[in-house]
XYZ file of C-alpha atoms in Angstrom:
417
model
C -0.070 0.314 0.061
C 1.344 3.093 -0.655
C 0.849 6.560 0.967
C 0.812 9.855 -0.197
C 3.565 12.060 -0.376
C 1.635 15.079 0.092
C -0.447 13.602 3.336
C 2.961 13.046 4.613
C 4.560 17.090 3.554
C 1.562 18.951 3.194
C 0.771 18.782 7.255
C 4.675 19.114 7.795
C 4.737 22.642 5.216
C 1.920 24.263 8.062
C 4.808 23.870 9.765
C 7.825 24.818 8.272
C 6.462 27.944 7.671
C 5.344 29.202 10.757
C 8.220 28.498 12.291
C 9.861 30.035 9.828
C 8.129 33.685 10.218
C 7.630 33.133 14.005
C 9.670 34.112 16.158
C 7.940 32.825 20.024
C 9.026 34.540 22.900
C 9.764 37.594 21.582
C 6.732 38.731 23.068
C 6.059 36.625 25.293
C 8.909 35.730 27.785
C 7.980 32.423 27.752
C 10.217 29.918 30.802
C 9.140 26.808 29.380
C 11.705 27.449 26.291
C 9.236 28.057 24.107
C 11.217 30.724 21.502
C 14.216 27.421 21.601
C 11.935 26.110 18.709
C 13.171 28.130 16.590
C 16.623 27.391 17.507
C 15.536 23.840 16.780
C 14.266 24.670 13.387
C 17.692 26.808 12.877
C 19.177 23.860 13.282
C 17.485 21.786 10.962
C 18.015 24.451 8.551
C 21.740 24.390 8.385
C 21.071 20.229 9.120
C 19.338 20.351 5.140
C 21.449 22.722 3.613
C 24.735 20.683 5.081
C 22.722 17.005 3.691
C 22.081 19.343 0.446
C 26.164 19.805 0.046
C 26.758 16.163 0.445
C 24.414 15.499 -1.798
C 25.542 14.573 -5.643
C 24.758 18.179 -7.918
C 22.567 15.596 -10.464
C 20.709 14.380 -7.798
C 19.278 18.288 -7.246
C 17.338 20.475 -9.157
C 19.120 23.838 -10.258
C 16.640 25.669 -7.716
C 18.721 24.220 -4.980
C 21.563 25.539 -5.842
C 20.636 28.491 -6.755
C 19.243 29.040 -3.015
C 22.653 26.964 -1.954
C 23.912 30.485 -3.652
C 21.664 32.853 -2.210
C 22.316 31.361 1.025
C 26.105 31.604 0.955
C 26.168 34.945 -0.148
C 24.137 36.087 2.855
C 25.662 34.421 5.750
C 29.211 35.512 4.623
C 28.157 39.470 4.093
C 25.405 39.812 6.971
C 27.098 37.229 9.513
C 30.601 36.651 8.397
C 31.889 39.824 7.876
C 30.433 41.750 10.760
C 31.685 39.361 12.888
C 34.870 39.550 11.691
C 34.568 44.121 12.109
C 33.364 43.941 15.152
C 36.175 41.604 16.399
C 38.905 44.176 14.954
C 37.105 47.158 16.581
C 36.014 45.130 19.605
C 37.681 42.512 19.777
C 35.025 40.285 20.421
C 35.285 36.435 19.994
C 34.119 35.498 16.153
C 32.082 33.506 17.817
C 30.515 35.489 19.801
C 29.587 37.817 16.051
C 28.345 34.178 14.848
C 25.555 34.035 17.571
C 24.046 37.826 17.735
C 23.938 37.457 13.298
C 22.526 33.689 13.910
C 18.939 35.352 12.359
C 20.407 35.628 9.269
C 20.653 31.883 8.545
C 17.121 32.070 8.141
C 17.804 31.663 4.438
C 18.281 28.690 5.299
C 14.864 28.394 5.826
C 14.313 27.804 1.765
C 15.541 25.047 1.128
C 13.774 22.828 4.010
C 10.892 24.315 2.356
C 10.921 23.995 -1.458
C 11.485 20.226 -0.261
C 8.626 20.319 0.989
C 7.151 22.150 -1.098
C 8.013 20.177 -3.927
C 5.624 17.597 -2.751
C 3.387 19.140 -2.217
C 1.318 20.894 -5.520
C 0.793 23.907 -5.948
C -2.693 24.435 -3.887
C -1.456 22.448 -1.419
C 1.237 24.834 -1.405
C -1.388 27.507 -1.564
C -3.254 27.225 0.974
C 0.109 25.953 4.053
C -0.045 29.900 3.055
C -3.270 30.269 4.691
C -3.512 27.887 7.099
C -0.187 28.435 9.176
C -0.682 32.111 8.727
C -4.596 31.102 10.926
C -2.254 29.667 13.228
C 0.076 33.082 14.136
C -3.668 34.242 13.877
C -5.451 32.293 17.094
C -1.622 32.572 19.216
C -1.719 36.281 18.244
C -5.513 36.524 19.900
C -4.812 34.155 22.827
C -2.184 36.581 23.868
C -4.208 39.419 22.775
C -7.122 38.086 25.327
C -4.749 36.708 28.319
C -5.214 32.921 27.169
C -1.566 33.058 26.925
C 0.252 35.006 30.153
C 2.540 37.844 28.966
C 5.172 37.173 31.577
C 7.938 39.574 29.542
C 10.278 41.099 33.317
C 9.659 44.711 31.713
C 7.193 46.726 29.047
C 8.446 49.971 28.081
C 5.379 53.029 27.865
C 6.328 52.910 23.904
C 4.995 49.850 23.634
C 1.521 48.408 23.158
C 1.751 45.880 26.162
C -1.112 44.496 25.100
C 0.438 42.684 21.330
C 1.922 40.564 20.594
C 5.057 39.689 17.508
C 3.760 35.737 16.756
C 4.419 35.899 13.203
C 3.430 39.019 12.026
C 5.463 38.671 8.707
C 3.529 35.822 7.811
C 0.567 37.101 7.755
C 1.195 39.524 6.108
C 2.391 37.187 3.196
C -1.193 35.814 3.522
C -2.006 39.873 3.469
C -0.484 40.108 1.214
C -1.227 36.502 -1.433
C -4.880 37.547 -0.827
C -4.725 40.601 -2.305
C -2.546 39.133 -6.124
C -5.585 36.525 -5.508
C -8.465 38.788 -5.292
C -6.924 41.316 -7.323
C -6.074 38.484 -11.061
C -8.785 35.411 -9.583
C -5.622 33.396 -10.324
C -2.179 31.576 -8.934
C 0.346 34.021 -8.379
C 2.709 30.239 -9.365
C 0.122 28.459 -11.660
C -1.827 30.909 -13.513
C -4.915 28.378 -11.712
C -8.141 30.205 -11.652
C -8.768 30.787 -8.043
C -11.706 32.149 -5.249
C -11.751 35.642 -5.262
C -13.778 35.961 -2.028
C -12.158 33.264 -0.326
C -8.791 34.723 -0.300
C -10.483 38.593 0.185
C -11.319 37.008 3.426
C -8.125 35.930 4.205
C -6.578 38.969 3.220
C -9.637 40.957 5.637
C -8.432 38.018 8.445
C -5.050 39.237 8.305
C -5.817 42.689 8.154
C -7.830 43.028 11.447
C -5.023 41.193 12.870
C -2.140 43.161 11.776
C -3.756 46.241 13.446
C -5.829 44.989 16.346
C -3.616 42.076 17.337
C 0.015 42.790 16.569
C -0.409 46.100 16.557
C 3.147 47.073 14.096
C 2.457 50.143 12.717
C 4.815 49.990 9.473
C 3.336 46.065 8.646
C 0.141 48.022 8.238
C 1.701 51.352 6.652
C 2.983 48.302 3.948
C 0.077 46.396 3.532
C -1.386 49.454 3.214
C 1.211 50.437 0.005
C 1.129 46.831 -1.173
C -2.653 47.374 -2.255
C -1.976 50.047 -3.665
C 0.823 48.698 -5.886
C -1.138 45.691 -6.768
C -4.424 47.280 -6.811
C -4.054 50.446 -8.414
C -7.419 51.720 -9.561
C -9.182 48.830 -7.673
C -7.221 49.736 -3.652
C -10.405 52.604 -4.567
C -12.662 49.646 -3.911
C -10.699 48.178 -1.144
C -10.000 51.927 0.495
C -13.718 52.216 0.690
C -14.958 48.885 2.047
C -12.419 49.248 4.874
C -13.444 53.036 5.332
C -17.803 51.618 5.590
C -16.443 48.982 7.986
C -14.665 51.661 10.631
C -17.925 53.477 10.192
C -19.416 51.169 13.511
C -15.855 52.138 15.104
C -15.908 56.317 14.573
C -18.974 56.135 16.011
C -19.166 53.464 18.313
C -14.877 54.128 19.890
C -16.099 51.117 22.978
C -15.526 49.044 20.615
C -12.007 49.619 19.429
C -11.232 49.085 23.701
C -13.920 45.967 23.290
C -10.726 44.390 20.192
C -8.230 45.284 22.771
C -6.590 48.278 20.657
C -4.322 50.061 22.594
C -6.162 53.400 21.674
C -3.965 55.996 24.248
C -0.982 54.807 22.159
C -1.850 55.910 18.902
C -3.554 59.122 20.309
C 0.227 59.307 21.788
C 1.887 58.480 18.725
C -0.112 60.847 16.483
C 0.735 63.716 18.903
C 4.520 63.160 19.878
C 5.420 61.464 16.757
C 5.791 57.724 15.912
C 8.589 56.875 18.547
C 9.332 58.142 22.329
C 12.807 59.268 20.358
C 13.994 56.181 21.434
C 15.403 55.906 17.760
C 16.445 58.882 16.825
C 18.424 58.710 19.700
C 19.878 55.386 18.448
C 20.847 57.037 15.280
C 22.455 59.947 16.563
C 24.859 57.345 18.111
C 25.512 55.167 15.552
C 26.590 59.348 13.319
C 28.727 60.189 16.237
C 30.388 57.022 16.682
C 31.317 56.632 12.790
C 32.464 60.373 13.191
C 34.821 59.285 15.582
C 36.176 55.931 13.686
C 36.132 57.559 10.429
C 32.793 55.329 9.072
C 36.066 52.256 9.959
C 32.730 48.904 10.066
C 31.544 48.517 13.550
C 30.081 44.816 13.187
C 28.162 43.811 15.882
C 27.901 43.275 19.730
C 26.475 40.101 21.591
C 24.732 40.575 24.596
C 26.356 36.908 25.319
C 29.777 38.756 26.290
C 30.893 41.878 28.252
C 26.575 42.872 27.646
C 26.957 43.968 24.033
C 26.722 47.756 23.043
C 25.358 48.366 26.887
C 28.957 49.294 28.217
C 29.082 51.858 25.192
C 26.090 53.376 24.006
C 23.724 52.384 26.985
C 20.796 49.937 27.807
C 18.489 50.620 24.723
C 21.170 50.930 21.761
C 19.202 48.089 19.293
C 21.198 48.245 15.699
C 17.455 45.471 14.881
C 15.862 48.584 15.608
C 16.820 51.380 12.621
C 17.386 49.542 10.047
C 19.343 50.542 7.080
C 21.256 52.920 10.070
C 22.307 49.715 11.988
C 23.618 48.255 8.595
C 25.721 51.486 8.532
C 27.244 50.932 11.541
C 27.864 47.310 10.925
C 29.228 48.363 7.012
C 30.532 52.120 8.450
C 31.978 53.456 5.001
C 31.756 49.672 3.162
C 27.458 50.132 3.235
C 27.421 52.196 0.652
C 28.607 48.711 -1.300
C 27.095 46.293 0.208
C 23.782 47.630 -0.111
C 23.820 48.365 -4.152
C 25.391 44.275 -4.274
C 23.547 42.624 -2.216
C 20.290 43.909 -3.836
C 22.294 43.337 -7.215
C 23.393 39.513 -6.283
C 20.015 38.777 -5.052
C 18.049 40.199 -8.149
C 20.077 38.202 -9.776
C 19.664 35.077 -8.447
C 16.088 35.335 -8.555
C 16.538 36.682 -12.382
C 18.609 32.836 -13.326
C 15.687 31.253 -10.514
C 13.183 32.840 -13.202
C 12.596 35.785 -15.456
C 8.926 36.318 -14.204
C 9.239 38.412 -10.751
C 5.693 40.781 -10.759
C 4.722 39.421 -7.466
C 7.340 38.975 -6.187
C 9.075 43.070 -6.897
C 5.693 44.695 -6.240
C 5.962 42.621 -2.122
C 9.811 43.444 -1.419
C 9.086 47.118 -2.751
C 6.401 47.041 0.138
C 8.695 45.681 2.605
C 10.982 48.479 1.937
C 9.244 51.093 3.546
C 10.303 49.204 6.921
C 13.410 49.570 5.682
C 14.511 52.650 8.512
C 12.325 50.259 11.330
C 13.879 47.498 10.516
C 17.028 45.671 9.043
C 15.789 44.508 5.850
C 19.113 42.215 5.187
C 19.498 41.209 8.778
C 16.183 40.739 9.895
C 14.100 39.681 7.372
C 15.879 36.999 5.888
C 12.651 35.097 6.322
C 10.745 37.350 3.948
C 13.486 36.824 0.860
C 14.105 33.146 1.618
C 9.798 32.558 0.780
C 10.086 34.543 -1.853
C 13.231 32.298 -3.450
C 11.076 29.417 -2.562
C 7.590 31.049 -4.455
C 9.279 31.833 -7.370
C 11.139 28.526 -7.513
C 8.338 26.664 -7.726
C 7.147 28.619 -10.429
C 10.038 27.900 -12.572
C 9.830 24.339 -12.367
C 5.841 25.370 -13.277
C 6.278 27.213 -16.737
C 9.494 23.913 -17.035
C 6.702 21.368 -16.833
C 5.131 23.006 -19.399
C 7.344 23.471 -21.638
C 7.950 19.523 -20.465
C 4.985 19.090 -22.159
C 4.512 21.222 -24.861
C 7.720 19.092 -25.978
C 6.479 15.612 -25.675
C 3.297 16.357 -28.646
C 3.023 14.871 -31.623
C 4.131 16.074 -34.167
C 0.940 16.439 -35.680
C -0.569 18.550 -33.204
C 2.733 20.596 -33.434
C 1.856 21.241 -36.703
C -1.532 22.296 -35.114
C -0.207 25.210 -33.075
C 1.414 26.874 -35.712
């Protein structure tokens, strides 16, 4: 008796997507070690890459090799180099620099995800995105309403004390997918027809969860920007629908508190600006430091080694919160070479996988709005990885069509000319 492989790989793909995007423990300091699940997933990704390197080249498709090139470039550029720079600047041992930037290694997640995605059909892959995002939605609302305890030791006044960061980028991906399919009515991978109403509902659920659950402003702005890029004229319809849905909250503000929205925080943010000047203070310190060291690369210090940046810049100095400016701190004057070269290499590898990048370009352009607040290369590697997987699946679909076309009888080929 044979077992359908999709029955095995479909649930594994859902779990893999959830772990790939979910940073459990960032908002919930869980005493039972839930955050270690992410570390285990990262170890699995590293192991997968190792097995692929040891495998014979003819046993794996060209997409896997291209993904290895992408991963090797990312790891060298954004892990190895900062570790070397922090060693030269501060004397930090290389191993601590590698540990500090290990999140870049989530680029290796593209390899096991593609391995599983090849063993299910396109519809199952797209449903896996939706189902894994719904798991993130479920955990987000559980945390929101206290079903999962918030055991963080400190909560800054600038934070949303009841927000969650469980898989927000996964929900954003599901939102992008829903809006894209609602716009075209077809799959971004193989062009098959899809239910517009179903994916519109998915997009709505994701947007509401991002707005009321995660409460991450840059992701909301990113979703709205993607909507404008993708829908163009249809965006007016989407905007009108959202206005109509928002009217009850305008006339009955207590409904917002019922859903858990921190109204006071957003009111203060509108009056005082996007932050409480923590980011501005960090950026000022970065430029002051770069002026003192003549824009030499400084790398990254790990909290596991001499308390990281705390002895130099204070407790609230996080390069991950200032995006491109954090990249400038790590690489100094080299940042003006590293950034364009990295974008060129990523685009070159992607073009070698598949030249049709409409959905990919639209999605990643929207992500650029978060760059001033989040390290695009250092902390959004899971995002790059999943789009490389989608691109690889699209390339495999095109190859399948070419194979079918080549196998057609000569009489049918004559009729097609």
